[in-house]
Structure formats: C-alpha cells, structure tokens
Amino acid sequence: MRPDLSHIDTWLFDLDNTLYPEESGFMREVEGRMTEFVMKVTGLAREEAYALQKKYLAEHGLTLKGLMLHHGVDPAEFHALFHDLSLEVLAKDAEMLAALSRLPGRRFIFTNADDKHAERVLGHLGLRGLFDDVFHIGSFGYAAKPDPLGFQRMIDAHGFDPAAVSFFEDSEHNLKPAADLGMTTILVGGKALASTAPFVNHRTAKLTPFLITARLKETT
C-alpha cells in the first residue's frame, strides 16, 4: 500500500545513514575516529574506549555529550576529527534528488552532527539546495536527539506544526520524542522492517522508493 503522507507539509530528515545507505560504510570511518579520540582523551585501550563510547551514546544520545560532561572535551575539537574524511564512498543518487524535489512544503535536516559535516555531506550528494535549513547539534545547544529539548528548540525556531511534520530517521529511539509530539515517524534502513516499536508509523529499508510511492498533499 502507498504510504499516506498527504497531511504533511514539513519534511524532516536525519542525515547520516538516512540520506545515504548504511552499507556505504561511511559511518564506520566516523566511529573509528571517534574511538581513537576517546582513547586519546581517557588513556583507555581500544576495547575499553569503544565500550565507553557506546555507554555515553546510550546515556546521552551522543558520545560527545558524555565527553563534554565527564572529560571537558571541546566540541569544536571533537567535530574537527571528521572534517577531512573522504566522502568518496557516498554516491550521488539522481532518483533520491528527484524524490526529494517533489515533496511539497519545507524540507529540513535534523542532525546530531555539526554544521560543517552536514554541509560537506549534503554538498557531496548534490542535495544542499533542496533544504530550507540544517538544524545541527550547535543549533539546539547540544541537546542531542533523542532529548525532547532539542526537538522543542527546533519547533520553536522554525514554527513547525508537529501534526504536519514527517521525520525520517535510521535510529529507532530518536523517533520516540517525535511521535510524542505528534509527528509522523518513518524508520529507514536495513533494520527498519523488523521494528515493532509502536511509535514508528512507517518502515522502509530504502528511502527513495518510499518517497516515490508516498501519497502527497495536492498542490495547485
């Protein structure tokens, strides 16, 4: 059945592993550099550093937030780790560009990454001009997804009506606060179809086919 998104006029997208497939392996490179940074900051061996990295992610929604709170890490120093990563594994997708272009209303990025990373990735994918704004980690004062405060700051900044917003994410737990606010939630990626979370409205392994087949609001 075609997903009915005819009530949507605001389109909210996570960036990493959502606007490009997880299979690209790009986020494995990000994660590897993150582990090396945790090793440097804490003096831990790789295995212990990786475990701490995941612990902070689970507790705070963002490894960086744990590093800031417990180790005084400067977020600018942390984000600079990823600004020279090669983007060659990320392929431009003409079908996705067309699918995004047909969406009526406003389009936004909502990411726990910083502004430079978001601009680099969107530019490489040829998608930068399709979005009205990038709401990045600095925009919401490091109240990272799934912190409801980050969602509320985004709503306040852009005047969203949550009932008319769809939110696309590859991380299931980041959809819970969106659903609580009344947004339509779409889980994207290889694990999406196996999800049974009651707060997920739609599930799709791949973003582009979902957007192409969705029923949209009619425009005149």
mmCIF file of C-alpha atoms in Angstrom:
data_model
loop_
_atom_site.group_PDB
_atom_site.id
_atom_site.type_symbol
_atom_site.label_atom_id
_atom_site.label_comp_id
_atom_site.label_asym_id
_atom_site.label_seq_id
_atom_site.Cartn_x
_atom_site.Cartn_y
_atom_site.Cartn_z
ATOM 1 C CA MET A 1 0.000 0.000 0.000
ATOM 2 C CA ARG A 2 1.146 3.548 -0.719
ATOM 3 C CA PRO A 3 2.078 5.376 2.489
ATOM 4 C CA ASP A 4 -0.311 8.273 3.027
ATOM 5 C CA LEU A 5 1.616 11.470 3.753
ATOM 6 C CA SER A 6 -0.982 13.792 2.252
ATOM 7 C CA HIS A 7 -1.225 15.675 5.566
ATOM 8 C CA ILE A 8 2.488 16.571 5.574
ATOM 9 C CA ASP A 9 3.848 19.999 4.648
ATOM 10 C CA THR A 10 7.144 19.866 6.575
ATOM 11 C CA TRP A 11 9.737 17.186 5.852
ATOM 12 C CA LEU A 12 12.390 16.496 8.462
ATOM 13 C CA PHE A 13 15.353 14.237 7.701
ATOM 14 C CA ASP A 14 18.202 12.857 9.717
ATOM 15 C CA LEU A 15 21.435 12.983 7.732
ATOM 16 C CA ASP A 16 23.884 10.119 8.296
ATOM 17 C CA ASN A 17 22.683 6.623 7.316
ATOM 18 C CA THR A 18 19.364 8.171 6.256
ATOM 19 C CA LEU A 19 20.104 10.293 3.178
ATOM 20 C CA TYR A 20 22.669 7.706 2.140
ATOM 21 C CA PRO A 21 22.648 3.947 2.827
ATOM 22 C CA GLU A 22 24.346 2.453 5.857
ATOM 23 C CA GLU A 23 26.009 -0.034 3.512
ATOM 24 C CA SER A 24 28.303 2.741 2.269
ATOM 25 C CA GLY A 25 30.429 2.131 5.368
ATOM 26 C CA PHE A 26 30.985 5.855 5.886
ATOM 27 C CA MET A 27 29.824 5.847 9.490
ATOM 28 C CA ARG A 28 32.265 3.052 10.309
ATOM 29 C CA GLU A 29 35.028 5.522 9.469
ATOM 30 C CA VAL A 30 33.404 8.113 11.721
ATOM 31 C CA GLU A 31 33.068 5.597 14.543
ATOM 32 C CA GLY A 32 36.685 4.511 14.203
ATOM 33 C CA ARG A 33 37.995 8.050 14.544
ATOM 34 C CA MET A 34 35.695 8.573 17.490
ATOM 35 C CA THR A 35 37.150 5.549 19.271
ATOM 36 C CA GLU A 36 40.689 6.792 18.694
ATOM 37 C CA PHE A 37 39.711 10.152 20.172
ATOM 38 C CA VAL A 38 38.201 8.508 23.274
ATOM 39 C CA MET A 39 41.435 6.525 23.663
ATOM 40 C CA LYS A 40 43.439 9.760 23.489
ATOM 41 C CA VAL A 41 41.227 11.607 25.987
ATOM 42 C CA THR A 42 40.902 8.797 28.528
ATOM 43 C CA GLY A 43 44.087 6.774 28.103
ATOM 44 C CA LEU A 44 41.987 3.624 27.758
ATOM 45 C CA ALA A 45 42.832 0.718 25.469
ATOM 46 C CA ARG A 46 40.734 0.449 22.303
ATOM 47 C CA GLU A 47 38.256 -2.124 23.613
ATOM 48 C CA GLU A 48 37.568 -0.168 26.791
ATOM 49 C CA ALA A 49 37.407 3.127 24.905
ATOM 50 C CA TYR A 50 34.873 1.685 22.482
ATOM 51 C CA ALA A 51 32.752 0.424 25.377
ATOM 52 C CA LEU A 52 32.820 3.884 26.994
ATOM 53 C CA GLN A 53 31.965 5.472 23.669
ATOM 54 C CA LYS A 54 28.844 3.302 23.402
ATOM 55 C CA LYS A 55 27.973 3.879 27.067
ATOM 56 C CA TYR A 56 27.951 7.646 26.554
ATOM 57 C CA LEU A 57 25.906 7.216 23.392
ATOM 58 C CA ALA A 58 23.292 5.172 25.245
ATOM 59 C CA GLU A 59 23.172 7.521 28.241
ATOM 60 C CA HIS A 60 23.245 10.865 26.466
ATOM 61 C CA GLY A 61 22.153 10.170 22.885
ATOM 62 C CA LEU A 62 25.564 11.419 21.784
ATOM 63 C CA THR A 63 29.076 10.244 22.634
ATOM 64 C CA LEU A 64 30.228 13.859 22.518
ATOM 65 C CA LYS A 65 27.832 14.867 25.298
ATOM 66 C CA GLY A 66 29.396 12.307 27.626
ATOM 67 C CA LEU A 67 32.873 13.502 26.692
ATOM 68 C CA MET A 68 31.867 17.095 27.362
ATOM 69 C CA LEU A 69 30.283 16.317 30.729
ATOM 70 C CA HIS A 70 32.903 13.930 32.084
ATOM 71 C CA HIS A 71 36.142 14.936 30.341
ATOM 72 C CA GLY A 72 35.721 18.618 29.462
ATOM 73 C CA VAL A 73 36.066 17.975 25.727
ATOM 74 C CA ASP A 74 35.735 21.000 23.444
ATOM 75 C CA PRO A 75 33.005 20.157 20.881
ATOM 76 C CA ALA A 76 34.835 22.069 18.155
ATOM 77 C CA GLU A 77 37.906 19.863 18.656
ATOM 78 C CA PHE A 78 35.743 16.749 18.547
ATOM 79 C CA HIS A 79 33.883 17.704 15.355
ATOM 80 C CA ALA A 80 37.129 18.639 13.607
ATOM 81 C CA LEU A 81 38.003 14.924 13.662
ATOM 82 C CA PHE A 82 35.580 14.305 10.817
ATOM 83 C CA HIS A 83 36.043 17.339 8.602
ATOM 84 C CA ASP A 84 38.718 15.744 6.412
ATOM 85 C CA LEU A 85 37.089 12.331 5.990
ATOM 86 C CA SER A 86 36.891 11.196 2.393
ATOM 87 C CA LEU A 87 33.336 11.266 1.044
ATOM 88 C CA GLU A 88 34.062 9.083 -1.971
ATOM 89 C CA VAL A 89 32.083 6.140 -0.585
ATOM 90 C CA LEU A 90 28.944 8.299 -0.723
ATOM 91 C CA ALA A 91 27.344 8.148 -4.161
ATOM 92 C CA LYS A 92 25.079 10.782 -5.663
ATOM 93 C CA ASP A 93 21.583 9.434 -6.258
ATOM 94 C CA ALA A 94 19.619 11.151 -9.023
ATOM 95 C CA GLU A 95 16.461 9.263 -8.068
ATOM 96 C CA MET A 96 16.679 10.489 -4.490
ATOM 97 C CA LEU A 97 17.213 14.052 -5.650
ATOM 98 C CA ALA A 98 14.074 13.791 -7.789
ATOM 99 C CA ALA A 99 12.095 12.165 -4.969
ATOM 100 C CA LEU A 100 13.063 14.894 -2.510
ATOM 101 C CA SER A 101 12.327 17.619 -5.042
ATOM 102 C CA ARG A 102 8.709 16.519 -5.435
ATOM 103 C CA LEU A 103 7.907 16.881 -1.738
ATOM 104 C CA PRO A 104 5.522 19.794 -1.175
ATOM 105 C CA GLY A 105 6.332 22.312 1.539
ATOM 106 C CA ARG A 106 9.508 22.847 3.541
ATOM 107 C CA ARG A 107 12.422 20.430 3.974
ATOM 108 C CA PHE A 108 14.900 20.392 6.848
ATOM 109 C CA ILE A 109 17.876 18.424 8.103
ATOM 110 C CA PHE A 110 17.886 17.495 11.815
ATOM 111 C CA THR A 111 21.267 16.024 12.719
ATOM 112 C CA ASN A 112 23.454 15.419 15.760
ATOM 113 C CA ALA A 113 26.455 16.255 13.561
ATOM 114 C CA ASP A 114 27.861 19.773 13.290
ATOM 115 C CA ASP A 115 27.208 22.294 10.532
ATOM 116 C CA LYS A 116 30.428 21.704 8.594
ATOM 117 C CA HIS A 117 29.933 17.946 8.434
ATOM 118 C CA ALA A 118 26.336 18.396 7.286
ATOM 119 C CA GLU A 119 27.314 20.890 4.593
ATOM 120 C CA ARG A 120 30.125 18.641 3.325
ATOM 121 C CA VAL A 121 27.880 15.587 3.050
ATOM 122 C CA LEU A 122 24.929 17.420 1.516
ATOM 123 C CA GLY A 123 27.201 19.163 -0.965
ATOM 124 C CA HIS A 124 28.872 15.917 -1.993
ATOM 125 C CA LEU A 125 25.489 14.247 -2.502
ATOM 126 C CA GLY A 126 24.216 17.214 -4.520
ATOM 127 C CA LEU A 127 21.363 17.798 -2.057
ATOM 128 C CA ARG A 128 22.354 21.071 -0.395
ATOM 129 C CA GLY A 129 19.932 23.267 -2.332
ATOM 130 C CA LEU A 130 16.916 21.116 -1.509
ATOM 131 C CA PHE A 131 16.706 22.016 2.181
ATOM 132 C CA ASP A 132 15.436 25.180 3.806
ATOM 133 C CA ASP A 133 17.776 24.825 6.769
ATOM 134 C CA VAL A 134 20.131 22.465 8.555
ATOM 135 C CA PHE A 135 19.296 22.140 12.249
ATOM 136 C CA HIS A 136 22.600 20.797 13.557
ATOM 137 C CA ILE A 137 23.959 19.981 17.000
ATOM 138 C CA GLY A 138 25.054 23.564 17.654
ATOM 139 C CA SER A 139 21.638 24.894 16.654
ATOM 140 C CA PHE A 140 19.938 23.207 19.589
ATOM 141 C CA GLY A 141 22.601 23.754 22.235
ATOM 142 C CA TYR A 142 23.873 20.163 22.242
ATOM 143 C CA ALA A 143 20.508 18.822 23.435
ATOM 144 C CA ALA A 144 21.086 15.879 21.104
ATOM 145 C CA LYS A 145 18.425 13.585 19.735
ATOM 146 C CA PRO A 146 16.593 11.891 21.414
ATOM 147 C CA ASP A 147 16.495 14.678 24.023
ATOM 148 C CA PRO A 148 12.987 16.204 23.736
ATOM 149 C CA LEU A 149 14.518 19.633 24.401
ATOM 150 C CA GLY A 150 16.319 19.521 21.054
ATOM 151 C CA PHE A 151 13.046 18.769 19.288
ATOM 152 C CA GLN A 152 11.278 21.602 21.084
ATOM 153 C CA ARG A 153 14.023 24.075 20.203
ATOM 154 C CA MET A 154 13.736 23.073 16.554
ATOM 155 C CA ILE A 155 9.954 23.518 16.612
ATOM 156 C CA ASP A 156 10.299 26.923 18.265
ATOM 157 C CA ALA A 157 12.993 28.045 15.814
ATOM 158 C CA HIS A 158 11.014 27.156 12.701
ATOM 159 C CA GLY A 159 7.385 27.350 13.788
ATOM 160 C CA PHE A 160 6.582 23.728 12.990
ATOM 161 C CA ASP A 161 3.135 22.258 13.467
ATOM 162 C CA PRO A 162 4.152 18.746 14.603
ATOM 163 C CA ALA A 163 0.941 17.244 13.204
ATOM 164 C CA ALA A 164 2.090 18.257 9.708
ATOM 165 C CA VAL A 165 5.705 17.068 10.100
ATOM 166 C CA SER A 166 7.189 13.776 8.937
ATOM 167 C CA PHE A 167 10.502 12.712 10.462
ATOM 168 C CA PHE A 168 12.796 10.224 8.703
ATOM 169 C CA GLU A 169 15.443 8.519 10.870
ATOM 170 C CA ASP A 170 17.627 5.409 10.857
ATOM 171 C CA SER A 171 17.740 5.308 14.676
ATOM 172 C CA GLU A 172 14.549 3.943 16.223
ATOM 173 C CA HIS A 173 14.950 5.585 19.629
ATOM 174 C CA ASN A 174 15.275 9.029 18.019
ATOM 175 C CA LEU A 175 11.724 8.674 16.699
ATOM 176 C CA LYS A 176 10.085 8.334 20.124
ATOM 177 C CA PRO A 177 10.145 12.050 21.067
ATOM 178 C CA ALA A 178 8.960 12.960 17.564
ATOM 179 C CA ALA A 179 5.993 10.621 17.929
ATOM 180 C CA ASP A 180 5.230 12.008 21.388
ATOM 181 C CA LEU A 181 4.985 15.463 19.814
ATOM 182 C CA GLY A 182 2.570 14.211 17.164
ATOM 183 C CA MET A 183 4.925 13.909 14.193
ATOM 184 C CA THR A 184 4.601 11.137 11.626
ATOM 185 C CA THR A 185 7.634 8.878 12.071
ATOM 186 C CA ILE A 186 9.435 6.867 9.398
ATOM 187 C CA LEU A 187 12.209 4.416 10.288
ATOM 188 C CA VAL A 188 14.735 3.980 7.478
ATOM 189 C CA GLY A 189 17.397 1.341 6.886
ATOM 190 C CA GLY A 190 18.219 -2.333 6.980
ATOM 191 C CA LYS A 191 16.741 -2.901 10.453
ATOM 192 C CA ALA A 192 13.577 -0.902 9.855
ATOM 193 C CA LEU A 193 11.283 -3.675 8.666
ATOM 194 C CA ALA A 194 11.965 -5.744 11.795
ATOM 195 C CA SER A 195 10.969 -2.902 14.118
ATOM 196 C CA THR A 196 7.849 -3.387 16.207
ATOM 197 C CA ALA A 197 8.028 -0.093 18.100
ATOM 198 C CA PRO A 198 4.518 1.344 18.464
ATOM 199 C CA PHE A 199 5.772 4.895 17.938
ATOM 200 C CA VAL A 200 7.020 4.125 14.401
ATOM 201 C CA ASN A 201 4.330 4.886 11.810
ATOM 202 C CA HIS A 202 6.137 3.675 8.691
ATOM 203 C CA ARG A 203 9.145 1.456 7.985
ATOM 204 C CA THR A 204 11.254 1.236 4.859
ATOM 205 C CA ALA A 205 14.569 -0.395 4.033
ATOM 206 C CA LYS A 206 15.324 2.295 1.441
ATOM 207 C CA LEU A 207 14.328 5.946 1.498
ATOM 208 C CA THR A 208 13.984 6.732 -2.207
ATOM 209 C CA PRO A 209 11.317 4.133 -3.143
ATOM 210 C CA PHE A 210 9.298 5.160 -0.095
ATOM 211 C CA LEU A 211 9.321 8.810 -1.149
ATOM 212 C CA ILE A 212 8.494 7.969 -4.744
ATOM 213 C CA THR A 213 5.421 5.929 -3.839
ATOM 214 C CA ALA A 214 4.127 8.106 -0.979
ATOM 215 C CA ARG A 215 0.777 9.844 -1.372
ATOM 216 C CA LEU A 216 1.459 13.569 -1.056
ATOM 217 C CA LYS A 217 -0.564 16.702 -0.443
ATOM 218 C CA GLU A 218 -2.020 18.047 -3.662
ATOM 219 C CA THR A 219 -0.708 21.436 -4.722
ATOM 220 C CA THR A 220 -2.259 23.912 -7.123
#
